[in-house]
Each structure stands twice: as structure tokens, then as C-alpha cells.
PDB file of C-alpha atoms in Angstrom:
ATOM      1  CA  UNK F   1      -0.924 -35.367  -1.303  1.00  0.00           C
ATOM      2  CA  UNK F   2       0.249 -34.805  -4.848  1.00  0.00           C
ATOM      3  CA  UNK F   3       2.739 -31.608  -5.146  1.00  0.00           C
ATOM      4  CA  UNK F   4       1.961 -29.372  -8.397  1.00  0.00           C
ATOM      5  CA  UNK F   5       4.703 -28.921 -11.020  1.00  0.00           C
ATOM      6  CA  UNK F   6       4.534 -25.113 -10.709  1.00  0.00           C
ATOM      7  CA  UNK F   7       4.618 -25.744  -7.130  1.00  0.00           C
ATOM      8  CA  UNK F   8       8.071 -26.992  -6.710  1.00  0.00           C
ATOM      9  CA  UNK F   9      11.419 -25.064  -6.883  1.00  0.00           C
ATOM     10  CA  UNK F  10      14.774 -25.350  -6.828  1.00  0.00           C
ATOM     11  CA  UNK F  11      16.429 -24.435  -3.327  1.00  0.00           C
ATOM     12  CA  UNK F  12      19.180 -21.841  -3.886  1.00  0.00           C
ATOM     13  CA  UNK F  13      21.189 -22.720  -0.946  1.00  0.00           C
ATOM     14  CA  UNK F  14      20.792 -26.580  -1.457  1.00  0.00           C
ATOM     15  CA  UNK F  15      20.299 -27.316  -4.504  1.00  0.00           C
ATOM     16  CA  UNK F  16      17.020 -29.482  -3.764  1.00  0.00           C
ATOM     17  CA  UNK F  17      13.587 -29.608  -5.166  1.00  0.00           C
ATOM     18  CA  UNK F  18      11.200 -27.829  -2.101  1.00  0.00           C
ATOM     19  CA  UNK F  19       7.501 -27.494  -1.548  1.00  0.00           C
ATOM     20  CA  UNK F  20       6.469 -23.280  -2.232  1.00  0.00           C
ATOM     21  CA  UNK F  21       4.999 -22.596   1.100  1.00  0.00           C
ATOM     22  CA  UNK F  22       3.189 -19.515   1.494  1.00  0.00           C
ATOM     23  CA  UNK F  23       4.090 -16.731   4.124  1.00  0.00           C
ATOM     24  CA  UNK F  24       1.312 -14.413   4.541  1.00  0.00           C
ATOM     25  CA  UNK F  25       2.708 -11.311   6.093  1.00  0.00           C
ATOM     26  CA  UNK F  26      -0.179 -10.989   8.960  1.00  0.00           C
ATOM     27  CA  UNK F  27       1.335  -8.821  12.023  1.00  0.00           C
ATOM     28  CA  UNK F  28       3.495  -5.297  12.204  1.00  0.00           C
ATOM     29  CA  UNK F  29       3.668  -4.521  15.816  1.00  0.00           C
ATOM     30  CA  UNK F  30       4.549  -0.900  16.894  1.00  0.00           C
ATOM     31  CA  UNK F  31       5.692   0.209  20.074  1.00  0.00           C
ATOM     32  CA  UNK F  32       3.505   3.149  22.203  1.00  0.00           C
ATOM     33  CA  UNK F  33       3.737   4.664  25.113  1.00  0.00           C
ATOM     34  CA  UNK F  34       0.177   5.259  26.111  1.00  0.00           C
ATOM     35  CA  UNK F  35      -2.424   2.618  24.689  1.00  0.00           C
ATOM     36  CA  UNK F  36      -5.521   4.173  25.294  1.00  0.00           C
ATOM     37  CA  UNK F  37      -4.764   7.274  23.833  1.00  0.00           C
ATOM     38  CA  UNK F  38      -3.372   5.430  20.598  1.00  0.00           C
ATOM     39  CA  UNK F  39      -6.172   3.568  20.232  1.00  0.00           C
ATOM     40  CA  UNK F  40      -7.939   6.648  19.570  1.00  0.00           C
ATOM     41  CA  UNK F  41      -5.920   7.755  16.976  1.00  0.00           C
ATOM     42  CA  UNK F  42      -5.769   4.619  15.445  1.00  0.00           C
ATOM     43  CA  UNK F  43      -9.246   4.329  15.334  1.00  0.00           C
ATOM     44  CA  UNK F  44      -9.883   7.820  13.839  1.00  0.00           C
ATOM     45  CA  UNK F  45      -8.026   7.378  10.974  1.00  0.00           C
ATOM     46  CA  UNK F  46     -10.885   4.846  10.194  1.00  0.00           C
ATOM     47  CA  UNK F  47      -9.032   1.459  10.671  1.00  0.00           C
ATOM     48  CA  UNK F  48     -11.067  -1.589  11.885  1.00  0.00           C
ATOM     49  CA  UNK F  49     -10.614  -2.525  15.667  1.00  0.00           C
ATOM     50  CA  UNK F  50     -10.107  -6.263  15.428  1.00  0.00           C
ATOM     51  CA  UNK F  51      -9.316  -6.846  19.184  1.00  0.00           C
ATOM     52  CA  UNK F  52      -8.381  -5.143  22.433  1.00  0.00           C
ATOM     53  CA  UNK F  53      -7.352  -8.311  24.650  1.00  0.00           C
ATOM     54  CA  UNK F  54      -6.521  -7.276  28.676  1.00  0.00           C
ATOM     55  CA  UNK F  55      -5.660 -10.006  30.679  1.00  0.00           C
ATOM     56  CA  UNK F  56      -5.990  -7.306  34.014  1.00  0.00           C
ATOM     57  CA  UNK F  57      -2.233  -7.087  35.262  1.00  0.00           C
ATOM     58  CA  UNK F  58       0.688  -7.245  33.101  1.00  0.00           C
ATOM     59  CA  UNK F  59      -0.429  -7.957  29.377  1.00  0.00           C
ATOM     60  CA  UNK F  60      -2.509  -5.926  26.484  1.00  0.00           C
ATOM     61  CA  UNK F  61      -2.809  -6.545  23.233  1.00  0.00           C
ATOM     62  CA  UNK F  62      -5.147  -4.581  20.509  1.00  0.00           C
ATOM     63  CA  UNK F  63      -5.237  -5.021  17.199  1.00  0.00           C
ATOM     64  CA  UNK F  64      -6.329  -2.448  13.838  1.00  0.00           C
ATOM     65  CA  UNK F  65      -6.172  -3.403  10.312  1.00  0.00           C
ATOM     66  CA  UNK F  66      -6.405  -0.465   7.753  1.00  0.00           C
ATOM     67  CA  UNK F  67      -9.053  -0.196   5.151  1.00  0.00           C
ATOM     68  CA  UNK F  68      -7.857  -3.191   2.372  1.00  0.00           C
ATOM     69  CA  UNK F  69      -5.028  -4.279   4.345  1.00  0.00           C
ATOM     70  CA  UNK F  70      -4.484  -8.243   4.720  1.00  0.00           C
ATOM     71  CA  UNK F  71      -1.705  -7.179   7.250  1.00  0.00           C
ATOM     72  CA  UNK F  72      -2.147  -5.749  10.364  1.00  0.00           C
ATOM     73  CA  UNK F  73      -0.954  -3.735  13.361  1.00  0.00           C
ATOM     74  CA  UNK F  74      -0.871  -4.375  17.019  1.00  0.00           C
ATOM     75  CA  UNK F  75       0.745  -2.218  20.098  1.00  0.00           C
ATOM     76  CA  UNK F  76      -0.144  -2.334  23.774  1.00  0.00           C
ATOM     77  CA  UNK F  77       1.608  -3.686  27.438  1.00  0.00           C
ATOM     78  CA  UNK F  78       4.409  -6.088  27.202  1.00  0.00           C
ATOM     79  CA  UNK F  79       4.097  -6.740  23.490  1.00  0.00           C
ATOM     80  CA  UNK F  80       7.695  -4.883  22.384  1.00  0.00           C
ATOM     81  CA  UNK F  81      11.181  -3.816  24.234  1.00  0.00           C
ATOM     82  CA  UNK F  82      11.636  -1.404  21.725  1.00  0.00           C
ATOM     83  CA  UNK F  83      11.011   2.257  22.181  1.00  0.00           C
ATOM     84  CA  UNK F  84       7.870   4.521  21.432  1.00  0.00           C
ATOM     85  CA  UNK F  85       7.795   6.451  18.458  1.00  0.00           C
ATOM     86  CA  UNK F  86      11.110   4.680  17.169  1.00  0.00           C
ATOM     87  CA  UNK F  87       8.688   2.772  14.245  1.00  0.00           C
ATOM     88  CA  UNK F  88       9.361   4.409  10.899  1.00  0.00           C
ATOM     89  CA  UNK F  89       9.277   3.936   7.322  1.00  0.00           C
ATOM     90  CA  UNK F  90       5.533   2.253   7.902  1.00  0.00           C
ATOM     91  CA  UNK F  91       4.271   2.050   4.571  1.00  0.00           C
ATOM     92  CA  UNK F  92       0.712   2.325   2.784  1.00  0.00           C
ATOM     93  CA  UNK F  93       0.350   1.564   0.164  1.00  0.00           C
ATOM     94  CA  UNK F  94      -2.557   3.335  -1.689  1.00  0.00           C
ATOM     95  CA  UNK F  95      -3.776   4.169  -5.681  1.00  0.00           C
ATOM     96  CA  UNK F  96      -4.346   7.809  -5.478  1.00  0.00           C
ATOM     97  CA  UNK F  97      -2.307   9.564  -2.551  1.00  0.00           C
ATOM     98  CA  UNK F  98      -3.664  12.882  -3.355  1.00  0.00           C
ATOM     99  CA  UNK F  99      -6.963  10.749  -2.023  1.00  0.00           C
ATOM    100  CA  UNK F 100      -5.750   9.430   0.912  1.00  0.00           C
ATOM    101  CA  UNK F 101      -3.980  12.397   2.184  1.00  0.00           C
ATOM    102  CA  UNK F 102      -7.709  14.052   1.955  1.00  0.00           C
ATOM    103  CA  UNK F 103      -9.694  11.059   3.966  1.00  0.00           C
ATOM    104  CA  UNK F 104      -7.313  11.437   6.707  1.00  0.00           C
ATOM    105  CA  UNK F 105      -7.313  15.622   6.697  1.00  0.00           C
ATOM    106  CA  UNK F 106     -11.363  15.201   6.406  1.00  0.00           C
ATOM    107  CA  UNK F 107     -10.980  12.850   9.663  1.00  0.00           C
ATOM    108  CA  UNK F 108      -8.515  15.788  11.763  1.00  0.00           C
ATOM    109  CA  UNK F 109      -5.275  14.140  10.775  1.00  0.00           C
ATOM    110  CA  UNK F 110      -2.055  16.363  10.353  1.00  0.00           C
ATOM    111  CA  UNK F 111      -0.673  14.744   7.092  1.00  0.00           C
ATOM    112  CA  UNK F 112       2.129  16.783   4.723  1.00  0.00           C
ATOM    113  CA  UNK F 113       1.706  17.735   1.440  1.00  0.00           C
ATOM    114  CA  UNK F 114       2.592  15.218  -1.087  1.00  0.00           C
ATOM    115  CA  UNK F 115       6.052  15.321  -2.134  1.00  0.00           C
ATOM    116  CA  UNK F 116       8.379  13.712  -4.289  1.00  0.00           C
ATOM    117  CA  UNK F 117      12.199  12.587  -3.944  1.00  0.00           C
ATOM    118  CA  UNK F 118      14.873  14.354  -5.400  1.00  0.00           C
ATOM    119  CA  UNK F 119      16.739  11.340  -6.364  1.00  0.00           C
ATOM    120  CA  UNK F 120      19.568  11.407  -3.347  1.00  0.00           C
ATOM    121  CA  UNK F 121      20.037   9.277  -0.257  1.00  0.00           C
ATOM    122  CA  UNK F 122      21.579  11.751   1.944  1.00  0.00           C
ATOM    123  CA  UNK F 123      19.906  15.082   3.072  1.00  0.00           C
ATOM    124  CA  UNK F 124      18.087  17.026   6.147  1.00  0.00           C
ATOM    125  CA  UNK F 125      14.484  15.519   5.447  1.00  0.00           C
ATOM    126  CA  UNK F 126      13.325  12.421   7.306  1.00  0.00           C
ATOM    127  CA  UNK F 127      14.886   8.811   5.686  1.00  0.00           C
ATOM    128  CA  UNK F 128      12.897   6.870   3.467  1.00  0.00           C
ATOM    129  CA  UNK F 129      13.162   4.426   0.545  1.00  0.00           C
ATOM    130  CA  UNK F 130      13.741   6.666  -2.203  1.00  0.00           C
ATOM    131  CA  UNK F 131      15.684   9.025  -0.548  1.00  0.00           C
ATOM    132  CA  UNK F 132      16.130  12.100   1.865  1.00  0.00           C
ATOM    133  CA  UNK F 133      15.269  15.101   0.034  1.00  0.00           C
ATOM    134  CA  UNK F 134      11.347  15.763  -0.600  1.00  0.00           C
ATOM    135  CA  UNK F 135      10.241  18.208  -3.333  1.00  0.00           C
ATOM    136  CA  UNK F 136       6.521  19.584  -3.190  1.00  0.00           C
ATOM    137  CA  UNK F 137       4.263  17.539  -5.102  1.00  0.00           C
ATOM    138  CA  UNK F 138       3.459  14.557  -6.865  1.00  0.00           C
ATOM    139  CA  UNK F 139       6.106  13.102  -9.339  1.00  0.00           C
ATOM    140  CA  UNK F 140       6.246  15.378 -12.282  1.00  0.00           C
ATOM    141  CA  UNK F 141       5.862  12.691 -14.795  1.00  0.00           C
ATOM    142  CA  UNK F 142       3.036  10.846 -12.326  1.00  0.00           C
ATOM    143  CA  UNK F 143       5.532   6.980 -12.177  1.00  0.00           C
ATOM    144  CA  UNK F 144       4.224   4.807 -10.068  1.00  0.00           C
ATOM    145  CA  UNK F 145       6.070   4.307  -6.756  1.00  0.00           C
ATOM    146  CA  UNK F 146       7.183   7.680  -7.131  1.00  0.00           C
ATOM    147  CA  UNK F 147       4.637   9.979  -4.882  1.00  0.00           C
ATOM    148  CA  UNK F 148       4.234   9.755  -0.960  1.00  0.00           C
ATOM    149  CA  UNK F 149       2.696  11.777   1.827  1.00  0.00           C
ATOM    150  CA  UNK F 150       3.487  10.926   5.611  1.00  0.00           C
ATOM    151  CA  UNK F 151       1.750  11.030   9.026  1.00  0.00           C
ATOM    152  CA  UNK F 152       2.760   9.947  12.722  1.00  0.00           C
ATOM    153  CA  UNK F 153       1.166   8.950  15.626  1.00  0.00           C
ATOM    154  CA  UNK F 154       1.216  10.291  18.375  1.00  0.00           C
ATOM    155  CA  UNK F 155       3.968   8.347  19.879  1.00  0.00           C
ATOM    156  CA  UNK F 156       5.955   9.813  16.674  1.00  0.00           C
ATOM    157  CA  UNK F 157       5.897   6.404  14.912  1.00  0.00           C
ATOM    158  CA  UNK F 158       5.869   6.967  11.035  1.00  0.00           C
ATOM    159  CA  UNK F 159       2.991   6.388   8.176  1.00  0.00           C
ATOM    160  CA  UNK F 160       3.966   6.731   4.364  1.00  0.00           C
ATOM    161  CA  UNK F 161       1.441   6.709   1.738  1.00  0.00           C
ATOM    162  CA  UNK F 162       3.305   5.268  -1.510  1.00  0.00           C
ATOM    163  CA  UNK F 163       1.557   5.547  -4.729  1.00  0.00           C
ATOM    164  CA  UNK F 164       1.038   2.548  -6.470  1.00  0.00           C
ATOM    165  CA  UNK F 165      -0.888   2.233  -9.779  1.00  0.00           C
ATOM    166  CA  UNK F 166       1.570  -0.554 -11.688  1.00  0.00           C
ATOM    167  CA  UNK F 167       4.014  -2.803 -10.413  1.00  0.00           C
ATOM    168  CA  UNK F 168       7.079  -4.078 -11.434  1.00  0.00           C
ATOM    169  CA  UNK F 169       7.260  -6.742 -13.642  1.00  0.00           C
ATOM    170  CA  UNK F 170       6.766 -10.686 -11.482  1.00  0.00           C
ATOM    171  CA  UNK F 171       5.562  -8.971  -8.494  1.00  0.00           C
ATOM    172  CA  UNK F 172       1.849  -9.776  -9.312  1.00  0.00           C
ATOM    173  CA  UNK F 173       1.196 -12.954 -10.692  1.00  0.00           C
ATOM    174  CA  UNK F 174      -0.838 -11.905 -13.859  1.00  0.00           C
ATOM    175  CA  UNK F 175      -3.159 -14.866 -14.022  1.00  0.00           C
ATOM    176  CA  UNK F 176      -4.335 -13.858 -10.665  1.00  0.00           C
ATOM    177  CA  UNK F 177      -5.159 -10.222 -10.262  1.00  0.00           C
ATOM    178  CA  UNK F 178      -7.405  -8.804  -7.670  1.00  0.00           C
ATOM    179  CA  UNK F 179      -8.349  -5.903  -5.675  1.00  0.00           C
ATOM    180  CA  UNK F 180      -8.611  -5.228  -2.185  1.00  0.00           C
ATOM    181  CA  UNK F 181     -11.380  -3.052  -2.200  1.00  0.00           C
ATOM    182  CA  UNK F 182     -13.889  -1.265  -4.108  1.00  0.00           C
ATOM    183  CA  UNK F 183     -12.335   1.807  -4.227  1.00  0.00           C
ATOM    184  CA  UNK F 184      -9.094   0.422  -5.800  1.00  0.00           C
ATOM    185  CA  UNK F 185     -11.298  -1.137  -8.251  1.00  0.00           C
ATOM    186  CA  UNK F 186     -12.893   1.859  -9.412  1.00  0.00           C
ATOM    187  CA  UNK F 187      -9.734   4.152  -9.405  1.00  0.00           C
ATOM    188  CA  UNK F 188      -8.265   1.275 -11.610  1.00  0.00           C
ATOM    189  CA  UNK F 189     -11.241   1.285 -14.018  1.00  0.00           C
ATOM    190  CA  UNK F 190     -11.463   4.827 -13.905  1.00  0.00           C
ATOM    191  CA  UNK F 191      -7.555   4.563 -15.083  1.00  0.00           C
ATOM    192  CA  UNK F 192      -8.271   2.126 -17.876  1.00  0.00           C
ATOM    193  CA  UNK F 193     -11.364   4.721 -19.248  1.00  0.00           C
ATOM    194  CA  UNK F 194      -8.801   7.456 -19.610  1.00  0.00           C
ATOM    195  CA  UNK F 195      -6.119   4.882 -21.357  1.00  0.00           C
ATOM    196  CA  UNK F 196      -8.999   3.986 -23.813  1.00  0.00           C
ATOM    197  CA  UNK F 197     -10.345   7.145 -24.770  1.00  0.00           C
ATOM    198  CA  UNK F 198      -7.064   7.753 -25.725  1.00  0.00           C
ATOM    199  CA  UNK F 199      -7.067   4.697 -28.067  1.00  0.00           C
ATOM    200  CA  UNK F 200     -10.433   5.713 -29.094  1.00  0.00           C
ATOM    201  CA  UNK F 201      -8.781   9.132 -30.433  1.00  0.00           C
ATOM    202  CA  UNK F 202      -5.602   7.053 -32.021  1.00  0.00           C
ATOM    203  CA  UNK F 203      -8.263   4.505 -33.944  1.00  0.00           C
ATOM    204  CA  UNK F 204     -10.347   7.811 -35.505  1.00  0.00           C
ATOM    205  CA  UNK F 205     -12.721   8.597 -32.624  1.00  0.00           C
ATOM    206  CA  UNK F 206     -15.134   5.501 -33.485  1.00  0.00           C
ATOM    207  CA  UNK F 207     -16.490   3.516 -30.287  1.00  0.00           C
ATOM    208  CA  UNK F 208     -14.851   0.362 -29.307  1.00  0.00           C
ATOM    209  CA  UNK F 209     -17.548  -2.166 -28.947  1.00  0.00           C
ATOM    210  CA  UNK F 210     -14.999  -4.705 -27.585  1.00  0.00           C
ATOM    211  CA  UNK F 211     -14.152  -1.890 -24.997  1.00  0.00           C
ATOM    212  CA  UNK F 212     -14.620  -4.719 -22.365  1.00  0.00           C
ATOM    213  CA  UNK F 213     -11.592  -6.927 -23.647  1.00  0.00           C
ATOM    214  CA  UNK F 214      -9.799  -3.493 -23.645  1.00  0.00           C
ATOM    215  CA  UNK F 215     -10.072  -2.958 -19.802  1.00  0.00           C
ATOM    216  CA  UNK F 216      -9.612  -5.825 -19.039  1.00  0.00           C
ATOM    217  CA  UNK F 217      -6.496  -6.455 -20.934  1.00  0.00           C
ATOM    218  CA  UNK F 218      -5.183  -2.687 -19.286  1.00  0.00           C
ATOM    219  CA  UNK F 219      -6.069  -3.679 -15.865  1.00  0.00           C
ATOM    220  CA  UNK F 220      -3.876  -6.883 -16.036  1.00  0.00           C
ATOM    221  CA  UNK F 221      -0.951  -5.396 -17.530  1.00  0.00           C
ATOM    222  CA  UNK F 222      -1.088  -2.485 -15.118  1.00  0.00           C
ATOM    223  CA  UNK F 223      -1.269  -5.134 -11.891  1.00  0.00           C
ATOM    224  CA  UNK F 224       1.065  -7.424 -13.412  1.00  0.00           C
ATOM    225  CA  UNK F 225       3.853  -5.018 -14.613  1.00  0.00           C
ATOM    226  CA  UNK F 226       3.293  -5.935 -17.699  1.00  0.00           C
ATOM    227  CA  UNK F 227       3.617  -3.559 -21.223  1.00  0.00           C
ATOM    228  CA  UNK F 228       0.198  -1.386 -21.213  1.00  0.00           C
ATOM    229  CA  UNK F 229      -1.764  -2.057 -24.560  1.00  0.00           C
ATOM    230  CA  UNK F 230      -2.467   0.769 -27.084  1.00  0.00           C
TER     231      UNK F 230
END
């Protein structure tokens, strides 16, 4: 079969011309010490059961995905050596993390305030990627990336929501946006009305009949990484 042009890359390493395979990231397993009762907390946070496999002696596998996730988590008998609860730094990524933190305090989950970093990696606060130190509340200046709230399991394993309502530039390939669910959908859109009633109020208040084109050209920029328009 014919290979694309954009398909084919130069191998760092080798120096040779290579097919692009894609590596869907599919699996995250996490280790537990009791399965039953984490597949009760797993469900209640809302995820989808996808499989709970007992073979009736030594092996157990069951599977949740969470709610627009193409990646998944599974835990159960003789499925990891590592240790319960030692899991951490789990993220979620999510579009409004005020939001999130909410669903899971409607559903009876303990989740803490959302916080910021203080821009250090050292400090008393538990690790993760932007640092140590937490500060009450969402980033002042609302940057994506920049807001988080965190839960555990029961086992003590740890969940971060991360805020994400633009990525960096090349990590979405702009000619190819999509959403995972509904919901992100409409928080983007709802997003792109308050961009363009701004540019409504720059352009003299008058309506934008092209509005659509407007959105549209917002909600690729703010996938893609790209500069936002005005």
C-alpha cells in the first residue's frame, strides 16, 4: 500500500525515512487493595463499567473509562506488583474544573477546593506538575493549564483535574479538531460567544452576520494553540 507524503518522517536516531504509526494510549492500570469496594467508588464518580472479567481463582480484571476519555483504567487480582494507593499524579483533564469539582461533590465525593501553584517545585503540599505549593483558587489571570482540583480513592491513589481550554501550539493538529463530548462542545461555544461579543463591542456594537465563520475560526485557534482572532 502506498505511504502518504505527510506520512513519512525522518528517524532521529537513524537517520531513515519511517512509516508514522499511531499509538493510541488505551490502558492506565492502578493498583488496589480491595476490588469490590473500588469498584464502587469508581463507579460513583459516574465512569462507565466496561468489564469486570473473574476467571474464579487467581485472576480479576475490571475495567472504567471516564466520561470522554479514549483511555482507560483497570485494577483488580494479579494485574500489578506495585503497591495500593502508590498511583499519583492521575490526571483529568477537563474544560471547566470549577464544573467538575461540583459533579463529583453532587455524587458524595471529597474533592479540594481548586487551587493554583505558586510557581515552586519544592514545598509541604502533595507533588505535582506545576509544582508543590497550592494557593486557593483558580489562576488569577484564568491560563489554561493553570487550575486543578484533586481527589483519591480509597486506596489513596491520586485524581487531578487540569484545566484545559487552549493548548499549546502543535499539540492539536488544527485541520482536525474535535470534541469528546457534548459538554466540551458547549463550554467551548459558550467560550467563543463571550470572545465575540467582545468583538461585537470593538466593531461598534452592530451584529455580526458572519458570526458563524467567527466561532468557528475561535474554536480552531483555541484547540490548535493557535493566535485567538479579534
Amino acid at each position: 500500500m502506498a505511504i502518504l507524503k505527510d506520512e513519512v518522517r525522518s528517524d532521529d536516531s537513524t537517520g531513515a525515512n519511517v512509516a508514522k504509526v499511531d499509538m493510541k494510549f488505551e490502558i492506565v492500570v492502578i493498583p488496589v487493595s480491595d476490588i469490590d469496594r473500588a469498584k464502587e467508588f469508581y463507579a460513583s464518580l459516574g465512569w462507565r463499567l466496561d468489564a469486570d472479567y473473574d476467571n474464579g481463582s487467581d485472576f480479576r480484571v475490571i475495567q472504567f473509562t471516564p466520561p470522554g476519555s479514549a483511555c482507560s483504567v483497570i485494577f483488580g487480582r494479579n494485574v500489578t506488583a506495585a503497591a495500593p494507593g502508590s498511583a499519583q499524579g492521575l490526571y483529568l483533564i477537563v474544560s471547566d474544573v470549577a464544573a467538575a469539582r461540583n459533579a463529583l461533590l453532587a455524587r458524595g465525593i471529597e474533592v479540594t477546593e481548586v487551587f493554583h501553584g505558586a510557581g515552586t517545585y519544592s514545598g509541604p503540599d502533595e507533588p505535582y506538575l506545576f509544582g508543590r505549593v497550592r494557593v486557593n483558587g483558580p489562576d488569577p489571570e484564568h491560563r489554561s493549564y493553570r487550575s486543578f482540583a484533586s481527589f483519591h480513592d480509597p486506596d489513596g491513589n491520586g485524581w487531578i483535574f487540569q484545566e484545559i481550554t487552549t493548548r499549546l501550539p502543535g499539540r492539536i493538529d488544527s485541520a482536525a479538531t474535535s470534541f469528546a463530548s457534548a459538554t466540551d462542545l458547549a463550554t467551548a461555544l459558550r467560550r467563543a460567544a463571550a470572545a465575540h461579543g467582545e468583538h461585537e463591542k470593538r466593531t461598534g456594537g452592530q451584529r455580526d452576520e458572519n458570526w458563524p465563520d467567527w466561532y468557528s475560526a475561535y474554536m480552531l485557534a483555541e484547540q490548535s494553540g493557535k493566535e485567538l482572532p479579534q
